[in-house]
PDB file of C-alpha atoms in Angstrom:
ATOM      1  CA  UNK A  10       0.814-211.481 -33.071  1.00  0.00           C
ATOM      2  CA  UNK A  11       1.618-215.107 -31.396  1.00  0.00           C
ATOM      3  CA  UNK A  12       0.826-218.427 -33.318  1.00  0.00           C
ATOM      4  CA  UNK A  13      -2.392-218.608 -30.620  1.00  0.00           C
ATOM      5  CA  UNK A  14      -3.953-215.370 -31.458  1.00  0.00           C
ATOM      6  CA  UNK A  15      -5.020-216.587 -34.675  1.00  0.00           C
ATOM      7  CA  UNK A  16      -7.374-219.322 -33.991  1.00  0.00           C
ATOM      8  CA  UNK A  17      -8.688-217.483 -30.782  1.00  0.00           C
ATOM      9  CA  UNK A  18      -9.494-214.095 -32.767  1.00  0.00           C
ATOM     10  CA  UNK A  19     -10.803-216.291 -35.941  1.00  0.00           C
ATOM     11  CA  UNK A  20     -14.422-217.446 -33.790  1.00  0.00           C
ATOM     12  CA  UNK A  21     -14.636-214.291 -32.268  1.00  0.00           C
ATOM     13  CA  UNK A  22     -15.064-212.319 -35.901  1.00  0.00           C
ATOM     14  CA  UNK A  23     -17.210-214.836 -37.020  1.00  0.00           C
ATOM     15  CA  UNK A  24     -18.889-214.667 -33.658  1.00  0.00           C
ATOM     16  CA  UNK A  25     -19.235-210.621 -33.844  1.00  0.00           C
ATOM     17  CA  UNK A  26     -20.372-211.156 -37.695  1.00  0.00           C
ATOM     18  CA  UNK A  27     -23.519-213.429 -36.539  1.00  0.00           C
ATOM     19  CA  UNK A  28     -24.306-210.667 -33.974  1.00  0.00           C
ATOM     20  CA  UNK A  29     -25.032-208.435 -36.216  1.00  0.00           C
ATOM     21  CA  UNK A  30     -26.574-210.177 -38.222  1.00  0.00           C
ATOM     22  CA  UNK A  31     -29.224-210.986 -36.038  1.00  0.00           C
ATOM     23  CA  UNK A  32     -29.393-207.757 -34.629  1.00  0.00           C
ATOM     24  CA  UNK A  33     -29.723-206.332 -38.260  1.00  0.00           C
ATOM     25  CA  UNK A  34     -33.140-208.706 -38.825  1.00  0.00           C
ATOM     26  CA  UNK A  35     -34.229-208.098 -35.796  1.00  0.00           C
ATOM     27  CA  UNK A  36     -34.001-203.968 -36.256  1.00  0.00           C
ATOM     28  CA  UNK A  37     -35.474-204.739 -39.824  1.00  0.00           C
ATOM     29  CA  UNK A  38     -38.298-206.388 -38.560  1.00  0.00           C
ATOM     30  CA  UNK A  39     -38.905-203.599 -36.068  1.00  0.00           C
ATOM     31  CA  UNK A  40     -39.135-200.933 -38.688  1.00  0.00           C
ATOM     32  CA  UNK A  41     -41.602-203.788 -40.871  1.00  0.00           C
ATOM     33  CA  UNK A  42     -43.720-203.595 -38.005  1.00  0.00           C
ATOM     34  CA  UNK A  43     -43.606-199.940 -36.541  1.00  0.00           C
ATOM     35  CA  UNK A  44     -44.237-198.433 -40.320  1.00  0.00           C
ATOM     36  CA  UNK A  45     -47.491-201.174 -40.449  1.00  0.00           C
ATOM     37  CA  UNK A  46     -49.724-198.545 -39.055  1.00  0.00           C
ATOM     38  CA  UNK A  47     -48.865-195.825 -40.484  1.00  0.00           C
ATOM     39  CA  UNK A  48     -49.189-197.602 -44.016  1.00  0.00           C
ATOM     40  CA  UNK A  49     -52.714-198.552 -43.133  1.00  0.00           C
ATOM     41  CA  UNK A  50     -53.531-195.314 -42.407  1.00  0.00           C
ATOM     42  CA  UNK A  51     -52.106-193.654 -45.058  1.00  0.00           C
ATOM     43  CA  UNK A  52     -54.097-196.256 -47.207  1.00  0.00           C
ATOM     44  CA  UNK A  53     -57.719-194.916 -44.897  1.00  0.00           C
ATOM     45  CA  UNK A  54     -56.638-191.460 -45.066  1.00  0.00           C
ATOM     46  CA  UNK A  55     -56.332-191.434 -49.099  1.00  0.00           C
ATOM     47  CA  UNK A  56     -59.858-193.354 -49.320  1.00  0.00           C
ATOM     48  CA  UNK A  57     -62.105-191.076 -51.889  1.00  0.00           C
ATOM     49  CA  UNK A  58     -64.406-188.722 -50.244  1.00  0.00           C
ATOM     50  CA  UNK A  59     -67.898-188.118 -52.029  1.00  0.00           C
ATOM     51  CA  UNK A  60     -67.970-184.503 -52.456  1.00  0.00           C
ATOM     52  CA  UNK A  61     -71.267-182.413 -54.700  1.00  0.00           C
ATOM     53  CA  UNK A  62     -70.169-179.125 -56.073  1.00  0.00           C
ATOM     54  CA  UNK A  63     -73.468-177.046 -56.790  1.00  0.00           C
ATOM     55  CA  UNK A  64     -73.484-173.603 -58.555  1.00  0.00           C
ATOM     56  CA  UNK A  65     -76.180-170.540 -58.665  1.00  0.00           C
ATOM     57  CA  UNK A  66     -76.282-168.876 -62.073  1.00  0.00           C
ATOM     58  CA  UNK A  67     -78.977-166.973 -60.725  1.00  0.00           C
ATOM     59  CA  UNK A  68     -77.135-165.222 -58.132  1.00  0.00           C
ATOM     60  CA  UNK A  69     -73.494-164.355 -58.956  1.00  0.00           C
ATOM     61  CA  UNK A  70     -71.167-162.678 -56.492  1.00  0.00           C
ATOM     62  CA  UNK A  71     -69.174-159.535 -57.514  1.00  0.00           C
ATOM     63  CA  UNK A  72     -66.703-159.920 -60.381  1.00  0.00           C
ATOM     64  CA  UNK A  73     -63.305-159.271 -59.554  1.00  0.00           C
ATOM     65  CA  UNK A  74     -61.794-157.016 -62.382  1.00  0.00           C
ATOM     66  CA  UNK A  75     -58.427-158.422 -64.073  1.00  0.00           C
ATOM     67  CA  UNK A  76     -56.348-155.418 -62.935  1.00  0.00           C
ATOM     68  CA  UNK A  77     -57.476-156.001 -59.502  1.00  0.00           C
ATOM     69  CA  UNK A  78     -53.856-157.116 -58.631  1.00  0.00           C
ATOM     70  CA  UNK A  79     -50.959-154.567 -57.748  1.00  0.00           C
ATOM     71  CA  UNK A  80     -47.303-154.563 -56.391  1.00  0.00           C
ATOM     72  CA  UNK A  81     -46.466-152.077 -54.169  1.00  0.00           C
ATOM     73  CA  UNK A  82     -42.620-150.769 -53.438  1.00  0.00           C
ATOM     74  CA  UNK A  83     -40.846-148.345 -51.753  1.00  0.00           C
ATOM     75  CA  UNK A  84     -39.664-145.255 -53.736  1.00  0.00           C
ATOM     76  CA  UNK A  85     -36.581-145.690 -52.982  1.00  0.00           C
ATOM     77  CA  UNK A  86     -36.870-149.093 -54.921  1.00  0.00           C
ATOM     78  CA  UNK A  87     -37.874-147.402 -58.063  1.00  0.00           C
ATOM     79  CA  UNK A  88     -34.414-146.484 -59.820  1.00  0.00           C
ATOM     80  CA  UNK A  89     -33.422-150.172 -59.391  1.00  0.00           C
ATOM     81  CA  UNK A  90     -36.824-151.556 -60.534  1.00  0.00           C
ATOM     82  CA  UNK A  91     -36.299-149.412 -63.659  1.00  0.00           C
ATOM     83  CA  UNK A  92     -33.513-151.076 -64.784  1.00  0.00           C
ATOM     84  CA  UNK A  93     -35.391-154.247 -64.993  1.00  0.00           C
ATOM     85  CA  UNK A  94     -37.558-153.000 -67.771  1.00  0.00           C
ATOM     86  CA  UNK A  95     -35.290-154.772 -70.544  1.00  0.00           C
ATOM     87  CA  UNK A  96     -33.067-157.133 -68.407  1.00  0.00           C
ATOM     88  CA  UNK A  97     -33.802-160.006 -66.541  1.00  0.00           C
ATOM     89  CA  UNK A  98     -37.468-161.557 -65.602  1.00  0.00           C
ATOM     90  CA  UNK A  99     -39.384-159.182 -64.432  1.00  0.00           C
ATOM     91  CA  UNK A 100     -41.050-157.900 -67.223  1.00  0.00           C
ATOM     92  CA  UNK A 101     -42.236-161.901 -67.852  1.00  0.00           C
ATOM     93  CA  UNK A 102     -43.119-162.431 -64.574  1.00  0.00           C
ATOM     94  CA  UNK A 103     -45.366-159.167 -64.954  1.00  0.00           C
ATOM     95  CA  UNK A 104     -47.250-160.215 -67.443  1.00  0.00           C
ATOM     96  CA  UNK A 105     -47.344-164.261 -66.148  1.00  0.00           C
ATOM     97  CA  UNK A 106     -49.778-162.395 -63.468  1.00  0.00           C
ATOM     98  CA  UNK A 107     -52.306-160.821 -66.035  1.00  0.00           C
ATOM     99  CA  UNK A 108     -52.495-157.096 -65.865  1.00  0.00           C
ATOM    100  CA  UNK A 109     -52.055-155.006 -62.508  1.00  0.00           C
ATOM    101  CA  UNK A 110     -50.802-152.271 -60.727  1.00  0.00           C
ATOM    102  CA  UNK A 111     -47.071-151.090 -60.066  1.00  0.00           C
ATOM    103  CA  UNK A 112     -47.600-148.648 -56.839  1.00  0.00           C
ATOM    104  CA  UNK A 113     -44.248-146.596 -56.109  1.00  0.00           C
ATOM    105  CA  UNK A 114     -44.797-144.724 -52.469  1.00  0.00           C
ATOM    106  CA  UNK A 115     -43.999-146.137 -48.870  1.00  0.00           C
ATOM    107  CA  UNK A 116     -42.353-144.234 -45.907  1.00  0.00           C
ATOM    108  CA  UNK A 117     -39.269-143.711 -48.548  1.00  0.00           C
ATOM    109  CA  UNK A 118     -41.459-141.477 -50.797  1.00  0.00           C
ATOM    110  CA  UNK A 119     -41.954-139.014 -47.745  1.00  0.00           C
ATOM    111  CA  UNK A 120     -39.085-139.325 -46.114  1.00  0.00           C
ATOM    112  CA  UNK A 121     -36.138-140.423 -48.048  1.00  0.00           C
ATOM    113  CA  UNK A 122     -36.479-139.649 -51.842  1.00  0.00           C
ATOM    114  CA  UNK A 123     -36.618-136.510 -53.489  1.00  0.00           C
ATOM    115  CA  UNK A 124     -37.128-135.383 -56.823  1.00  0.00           C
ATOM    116  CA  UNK A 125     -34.439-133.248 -58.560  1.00  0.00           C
ATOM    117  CA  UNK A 126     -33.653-131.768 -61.848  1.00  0.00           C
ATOM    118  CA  UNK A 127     -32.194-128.523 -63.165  1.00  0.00           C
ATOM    119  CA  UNK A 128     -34.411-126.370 -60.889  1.00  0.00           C
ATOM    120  CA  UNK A 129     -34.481-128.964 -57.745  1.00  0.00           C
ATOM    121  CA  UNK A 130     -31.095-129.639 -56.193  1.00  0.00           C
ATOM    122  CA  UNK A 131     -31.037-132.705 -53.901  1.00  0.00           C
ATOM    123  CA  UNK A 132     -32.253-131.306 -50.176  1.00  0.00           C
ATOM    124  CA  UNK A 133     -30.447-132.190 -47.671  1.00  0.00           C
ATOM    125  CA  UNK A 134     -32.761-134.492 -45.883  1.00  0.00           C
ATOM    126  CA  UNK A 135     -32.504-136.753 -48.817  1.00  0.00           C
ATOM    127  CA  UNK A 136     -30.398-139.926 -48.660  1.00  0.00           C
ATOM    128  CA  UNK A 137     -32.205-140.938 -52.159  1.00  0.00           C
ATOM    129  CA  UNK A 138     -33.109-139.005 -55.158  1.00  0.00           C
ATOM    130  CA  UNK A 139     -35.493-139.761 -57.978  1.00  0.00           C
ATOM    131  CA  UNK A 140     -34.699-138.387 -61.539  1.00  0.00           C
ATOM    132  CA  UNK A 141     -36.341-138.264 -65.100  1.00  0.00           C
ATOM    133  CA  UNK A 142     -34.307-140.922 -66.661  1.00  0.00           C
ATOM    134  CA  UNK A 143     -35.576-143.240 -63.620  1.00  0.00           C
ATOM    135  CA  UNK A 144     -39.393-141.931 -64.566  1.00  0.00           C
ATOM    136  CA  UNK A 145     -38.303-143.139 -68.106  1.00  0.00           C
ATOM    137  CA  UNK A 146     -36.880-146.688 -67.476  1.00  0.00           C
ATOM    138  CA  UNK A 147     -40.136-147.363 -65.243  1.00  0.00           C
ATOM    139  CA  UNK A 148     -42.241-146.132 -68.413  1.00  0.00           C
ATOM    140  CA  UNK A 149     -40.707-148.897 -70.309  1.00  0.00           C
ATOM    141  CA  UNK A 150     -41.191-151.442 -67.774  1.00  0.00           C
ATOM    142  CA  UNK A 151     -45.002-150.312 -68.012  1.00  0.00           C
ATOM    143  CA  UNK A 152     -45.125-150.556 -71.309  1.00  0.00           C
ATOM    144  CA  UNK A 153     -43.186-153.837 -71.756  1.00  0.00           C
ATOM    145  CA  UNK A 154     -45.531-155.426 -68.729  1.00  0.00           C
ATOM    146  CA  UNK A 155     -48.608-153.601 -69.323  1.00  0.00           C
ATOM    147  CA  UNK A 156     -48.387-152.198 -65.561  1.00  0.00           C
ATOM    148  CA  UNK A 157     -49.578-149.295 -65.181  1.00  0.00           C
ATOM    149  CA  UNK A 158     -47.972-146.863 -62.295  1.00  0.00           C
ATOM    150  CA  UNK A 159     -49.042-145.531 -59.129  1.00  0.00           C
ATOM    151  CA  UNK A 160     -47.181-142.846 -58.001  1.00  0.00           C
ATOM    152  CA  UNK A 161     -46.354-141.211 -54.671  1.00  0.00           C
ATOM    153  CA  UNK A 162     -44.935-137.788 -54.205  1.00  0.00           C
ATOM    154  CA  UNK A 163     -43.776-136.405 -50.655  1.00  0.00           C
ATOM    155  CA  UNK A 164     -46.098-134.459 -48.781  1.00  0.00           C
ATOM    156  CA  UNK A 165     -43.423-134.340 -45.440  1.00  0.00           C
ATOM    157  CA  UNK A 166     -41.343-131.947 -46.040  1.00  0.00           C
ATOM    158  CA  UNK A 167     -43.427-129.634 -48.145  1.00  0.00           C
ATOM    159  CA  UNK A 168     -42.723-128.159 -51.627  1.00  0.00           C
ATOM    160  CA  UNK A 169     -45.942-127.520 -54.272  1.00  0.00           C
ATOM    161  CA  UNK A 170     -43.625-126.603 -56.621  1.00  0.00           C
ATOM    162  CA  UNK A 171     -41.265-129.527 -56.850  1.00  0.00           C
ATOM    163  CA  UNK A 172     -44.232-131.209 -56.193  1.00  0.00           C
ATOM    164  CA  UNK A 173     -45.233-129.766 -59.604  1.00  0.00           C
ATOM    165  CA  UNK A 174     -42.678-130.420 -61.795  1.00  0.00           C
ATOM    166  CA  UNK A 175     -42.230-134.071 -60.649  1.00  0.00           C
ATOM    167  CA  UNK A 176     -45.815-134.605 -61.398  1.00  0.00           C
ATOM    168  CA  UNK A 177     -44.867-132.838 -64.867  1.00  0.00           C
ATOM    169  CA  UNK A 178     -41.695-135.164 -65.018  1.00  0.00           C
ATOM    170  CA  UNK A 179     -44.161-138.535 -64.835  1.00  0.00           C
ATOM    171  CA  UNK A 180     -47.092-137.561 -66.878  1.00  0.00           C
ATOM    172  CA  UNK A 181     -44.152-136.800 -69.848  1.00  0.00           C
ATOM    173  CA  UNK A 182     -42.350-140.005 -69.061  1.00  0.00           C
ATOM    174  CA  UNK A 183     -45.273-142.526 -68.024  1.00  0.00           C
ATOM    175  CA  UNK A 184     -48.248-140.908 -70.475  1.00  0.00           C
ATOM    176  CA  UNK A 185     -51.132-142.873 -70.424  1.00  0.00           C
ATOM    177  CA  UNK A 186     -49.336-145.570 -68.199  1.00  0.00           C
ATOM    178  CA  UNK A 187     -49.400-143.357 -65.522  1.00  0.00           C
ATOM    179  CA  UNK A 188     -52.644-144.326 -63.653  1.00  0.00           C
ATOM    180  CA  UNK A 189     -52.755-142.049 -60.945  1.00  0.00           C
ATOM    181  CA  UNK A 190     -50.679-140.022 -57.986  1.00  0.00           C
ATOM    182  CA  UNK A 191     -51.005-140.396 -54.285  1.00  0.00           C
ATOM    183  CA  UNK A 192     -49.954-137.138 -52.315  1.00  0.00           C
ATOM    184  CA  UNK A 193     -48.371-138.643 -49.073  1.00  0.00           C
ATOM    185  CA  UNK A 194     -47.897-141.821 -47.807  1.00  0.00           C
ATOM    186  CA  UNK A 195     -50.052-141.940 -44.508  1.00  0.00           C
ATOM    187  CA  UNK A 196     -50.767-138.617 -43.559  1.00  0.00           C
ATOM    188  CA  UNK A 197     -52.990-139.454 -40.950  1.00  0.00           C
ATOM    189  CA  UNK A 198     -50.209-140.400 -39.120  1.00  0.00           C
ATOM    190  CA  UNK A 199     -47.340-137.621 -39.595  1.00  0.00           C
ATOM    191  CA  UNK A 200     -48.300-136.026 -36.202  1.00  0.00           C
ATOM    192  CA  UNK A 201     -48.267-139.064 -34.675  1.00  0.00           C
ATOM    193  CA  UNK A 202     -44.843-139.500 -36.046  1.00  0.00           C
ATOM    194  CA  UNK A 203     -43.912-135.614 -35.182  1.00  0.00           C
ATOM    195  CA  UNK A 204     -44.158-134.629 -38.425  1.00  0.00           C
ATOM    196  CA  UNK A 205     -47.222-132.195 -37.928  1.00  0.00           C
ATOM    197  CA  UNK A 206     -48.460-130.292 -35.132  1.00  0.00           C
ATOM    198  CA  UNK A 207     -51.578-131.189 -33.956  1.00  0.00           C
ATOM    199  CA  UNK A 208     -54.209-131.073 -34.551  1.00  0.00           C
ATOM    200  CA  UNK A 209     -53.529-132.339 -37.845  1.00  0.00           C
ATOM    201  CA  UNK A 210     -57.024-133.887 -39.209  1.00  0.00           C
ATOM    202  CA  UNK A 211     -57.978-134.303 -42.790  1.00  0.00           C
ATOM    203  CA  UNK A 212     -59.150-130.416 -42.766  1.00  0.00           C
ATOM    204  CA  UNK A 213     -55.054-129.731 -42.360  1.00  0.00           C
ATOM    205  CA  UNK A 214     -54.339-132.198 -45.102  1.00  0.00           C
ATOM    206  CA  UNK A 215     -57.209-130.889 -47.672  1.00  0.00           C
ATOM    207  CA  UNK A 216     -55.425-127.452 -47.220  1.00  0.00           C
ATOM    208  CA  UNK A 217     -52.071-128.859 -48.325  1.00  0.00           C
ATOM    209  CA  UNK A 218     -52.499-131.217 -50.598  1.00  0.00           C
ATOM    210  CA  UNK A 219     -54.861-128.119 -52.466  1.00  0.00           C
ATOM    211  CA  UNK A 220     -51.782-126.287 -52.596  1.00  0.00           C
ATOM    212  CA  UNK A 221     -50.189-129.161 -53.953  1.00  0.00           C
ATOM    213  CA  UNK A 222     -53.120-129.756 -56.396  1.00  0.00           C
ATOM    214  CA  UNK A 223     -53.284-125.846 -57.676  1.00  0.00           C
ATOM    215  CA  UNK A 224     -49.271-126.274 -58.891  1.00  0.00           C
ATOM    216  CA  UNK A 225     -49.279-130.130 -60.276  1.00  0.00           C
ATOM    217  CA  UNK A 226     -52.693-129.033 -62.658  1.00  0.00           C
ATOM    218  CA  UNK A 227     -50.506-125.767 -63.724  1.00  0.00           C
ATOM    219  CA  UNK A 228     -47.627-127.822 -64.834  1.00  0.00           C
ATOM    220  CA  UNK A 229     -49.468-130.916 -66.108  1.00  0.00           C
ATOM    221  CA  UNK A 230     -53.030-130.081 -66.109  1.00  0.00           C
ATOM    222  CA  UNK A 231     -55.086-133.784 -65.984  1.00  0.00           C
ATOM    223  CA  UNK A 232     -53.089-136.057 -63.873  1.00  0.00           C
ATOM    224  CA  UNK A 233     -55.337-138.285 -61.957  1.00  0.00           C
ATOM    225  CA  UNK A 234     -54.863-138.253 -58.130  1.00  0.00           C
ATOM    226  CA  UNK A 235     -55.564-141.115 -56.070  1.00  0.00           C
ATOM    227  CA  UNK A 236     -55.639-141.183 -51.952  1.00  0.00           C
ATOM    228  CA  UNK A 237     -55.804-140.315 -49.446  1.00  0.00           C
ATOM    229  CA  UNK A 238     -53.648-143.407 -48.624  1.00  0.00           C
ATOM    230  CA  UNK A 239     -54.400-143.328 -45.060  1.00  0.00           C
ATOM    231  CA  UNK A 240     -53.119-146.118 -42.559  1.00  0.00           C
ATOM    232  CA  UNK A 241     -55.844-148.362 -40.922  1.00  0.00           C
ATOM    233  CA  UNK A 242     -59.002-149.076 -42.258  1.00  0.00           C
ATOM    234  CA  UNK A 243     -60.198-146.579 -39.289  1.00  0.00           C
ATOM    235  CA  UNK A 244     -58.435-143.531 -40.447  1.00  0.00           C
ATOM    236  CA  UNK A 245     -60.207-144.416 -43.754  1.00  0.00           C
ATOM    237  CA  UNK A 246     -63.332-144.301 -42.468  1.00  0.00           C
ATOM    238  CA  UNK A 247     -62.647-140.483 -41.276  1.00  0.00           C
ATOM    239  CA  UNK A 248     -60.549-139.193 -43.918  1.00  0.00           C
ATOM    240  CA  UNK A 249     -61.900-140.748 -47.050  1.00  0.00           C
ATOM    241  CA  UNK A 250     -65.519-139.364 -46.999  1.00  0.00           C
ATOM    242  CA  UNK A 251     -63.480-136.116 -46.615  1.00  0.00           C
ATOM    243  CA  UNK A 252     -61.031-137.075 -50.047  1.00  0.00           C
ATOM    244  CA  UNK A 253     -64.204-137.921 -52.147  1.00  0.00           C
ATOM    245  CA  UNK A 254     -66.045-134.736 -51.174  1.00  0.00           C
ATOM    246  CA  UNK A 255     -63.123-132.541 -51.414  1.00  0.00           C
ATOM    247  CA  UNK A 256     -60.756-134.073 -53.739  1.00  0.00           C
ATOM    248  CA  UNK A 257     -62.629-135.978 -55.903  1.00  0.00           C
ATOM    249  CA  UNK A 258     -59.966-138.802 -56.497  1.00  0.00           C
ATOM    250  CA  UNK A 259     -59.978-141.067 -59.491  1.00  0.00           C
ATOM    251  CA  UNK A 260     -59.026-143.951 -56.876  1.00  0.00           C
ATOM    252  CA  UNK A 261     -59.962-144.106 -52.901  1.00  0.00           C
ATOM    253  CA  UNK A 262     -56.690-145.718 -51.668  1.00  0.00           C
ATOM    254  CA  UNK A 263     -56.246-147.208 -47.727  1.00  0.00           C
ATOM    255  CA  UNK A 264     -53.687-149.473 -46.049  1.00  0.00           C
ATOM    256  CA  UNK A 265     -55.653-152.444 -43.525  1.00  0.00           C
ATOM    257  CA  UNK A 266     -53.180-153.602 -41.107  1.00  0.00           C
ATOM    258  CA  UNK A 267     -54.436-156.898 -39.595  1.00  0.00           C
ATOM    259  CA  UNK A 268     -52.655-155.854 -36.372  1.00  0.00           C
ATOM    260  CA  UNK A 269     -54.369-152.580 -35.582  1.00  0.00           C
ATOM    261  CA  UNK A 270     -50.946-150.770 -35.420  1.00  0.00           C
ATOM    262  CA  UNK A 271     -51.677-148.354 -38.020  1.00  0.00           C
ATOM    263  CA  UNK A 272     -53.007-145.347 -35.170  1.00  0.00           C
ATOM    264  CA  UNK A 273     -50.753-146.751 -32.564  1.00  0.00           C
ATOM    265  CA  UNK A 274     -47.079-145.742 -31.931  1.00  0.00           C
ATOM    266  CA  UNK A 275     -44.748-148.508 -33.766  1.00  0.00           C
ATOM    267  CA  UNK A 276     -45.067-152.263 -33.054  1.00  0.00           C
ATOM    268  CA  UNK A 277     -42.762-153.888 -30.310  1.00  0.00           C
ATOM    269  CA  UNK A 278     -43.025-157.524 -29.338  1.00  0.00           C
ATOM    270  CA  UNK A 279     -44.380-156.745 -26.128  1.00  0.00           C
ATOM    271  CA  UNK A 280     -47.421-154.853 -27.739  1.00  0.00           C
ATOM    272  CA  UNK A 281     -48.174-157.200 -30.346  1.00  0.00           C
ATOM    273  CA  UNK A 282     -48.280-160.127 -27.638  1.00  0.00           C
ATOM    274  CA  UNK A 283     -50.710-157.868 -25.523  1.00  0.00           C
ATOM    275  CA  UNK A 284     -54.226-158.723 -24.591  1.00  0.00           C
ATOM    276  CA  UNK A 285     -55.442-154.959 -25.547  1.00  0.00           C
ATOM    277  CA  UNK A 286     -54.395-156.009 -29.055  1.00  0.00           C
ATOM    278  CA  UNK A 287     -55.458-159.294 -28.915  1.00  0.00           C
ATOM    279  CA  UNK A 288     -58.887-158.047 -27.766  1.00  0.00           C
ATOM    280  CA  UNK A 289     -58.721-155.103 -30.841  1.00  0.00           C
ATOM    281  CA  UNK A 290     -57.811-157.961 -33.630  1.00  0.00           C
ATOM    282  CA  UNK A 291     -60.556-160.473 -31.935  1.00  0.00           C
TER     283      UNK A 291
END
């Protein structure tokens, strides 16, 4: 640096410093300004509204019963979900909801997970199997929670009596906390799916899950059965006046699907976006 860069650079710093200075108050000011209106309005926006709340003793609705709330998961969930029955939060986040259900069933129950023991080997269709020491950690979670269980067992790929002895397996292991089984998970839609022939109607379904009733109450005579778990609130309408007649079920049980998918082939984007649907759901 020369002797004459000094006193040249010297004004220009000070020079740059002012600069910003006043380009700093005048941003501030900006911001003072620009946020004015939206202060006012926050300040009319959180003005006190009058509001009258009025009730009619003399008409109450319908009382919503404390177990009305339930959790369902896949089967295939289940062995993991047992292990939570005396470690981690579960079991206080359970009972931090009041008292509900814990429904076990899904596409997994039909389709994925099978029951073995000493007389059922694992099929091979099965990438997941269900045993008695899983039946016994989810009777502890029960217990610990206050849950009570709702259980699916596979109606796919047909078998009364392993049907039987899994039923046999719960009732021992769950007791009293076992509120009910569900024989398939959708059957109204396993033709659909291609597995059934049609026609397969509730009259096809009655005659299986009969079968399926005449072992289960020969193993473990008394275990409630819920269903018949249909898809769509339309399939419900056709197959559960059919149940209650024929089955006498300690629950009705129905899956609503908001879309309208549930007697359609599977959701894509392009469906889903479609008038036809949008006219179905309107």
């Amino acid at each position: 640096m020369s002797e004459h860069d000094g006193p040249v650079a010297e004004p220009r710093t000070r020079a740059s410093a002012r600069a910003r200075l006043v380009w700093g108050a005048a941003l501030c000011a900006t911001l003072v300004i620009a946020s004015a209106p939206s202060a006012f309005a926050a300040r009319a926006r959180a003005r006190p509204i009058p509001v009258s709340v009025s009730f009619d003793a003399s008409h109450p609705g319908t009382v919503v019963a404390q177990d009305f709330l339930g959790i369902s998961f896949e089967m295939s969930a289940l062995p993991q979900i047992a292990t939570y029955a005396e470690s981690g939060d579960m079991v206080t986040m359970l009972r931090s909801l009041g008292t509900g259900v814990l429904r076990f069933g899904g596409v997994s129950a039909d389709t994925r997970v099978a029951w073995t023991d000493e007389a059922t080997p694992r099929p091979a269709w099965a990438s997941r199997v269900l045993q008695a020491s899983d039946l016994r950690g989810i009777a502890r979670l029960a217990a610990n929670s206050g849950w009570p269980v709702l259980l699916t067992i596979g109606l796919i790929h047909h078998d009364a009596a392993a049907a039987a002895r899994e039923a046999a397996a719960a009732k021992a292991a769950l007791g009293t906390s076992l509120m009910a089984i569900e024989l398939g998970n959708e059957p109204n839609g396993y033709a659909l799916h291609g597995f059934r022939p049609e026609p397969w109607t509730f009259v096809q379904y009655n005659a299986e899950i009969a079968e399926y009733r005449s072992a289960i109450e020969a193993a473990a005579p008394g275990i409630p059965v819920a269903g018949p778990d249909v898809s769509g609130s339309g399939a419900f309408e056709s197959w559960g006046l059919g149940e209650v007649v024929n089955q006498r079920p300690t629950l009705l049980t129905g899956h609503h699907y908001p879309l309208g998918c549930e007697e359609l082939p599977p959701p894509t984007a392009t469906r889903l976006l479609s008038a036809r649907v949008q006219r179905r759901e309107g």
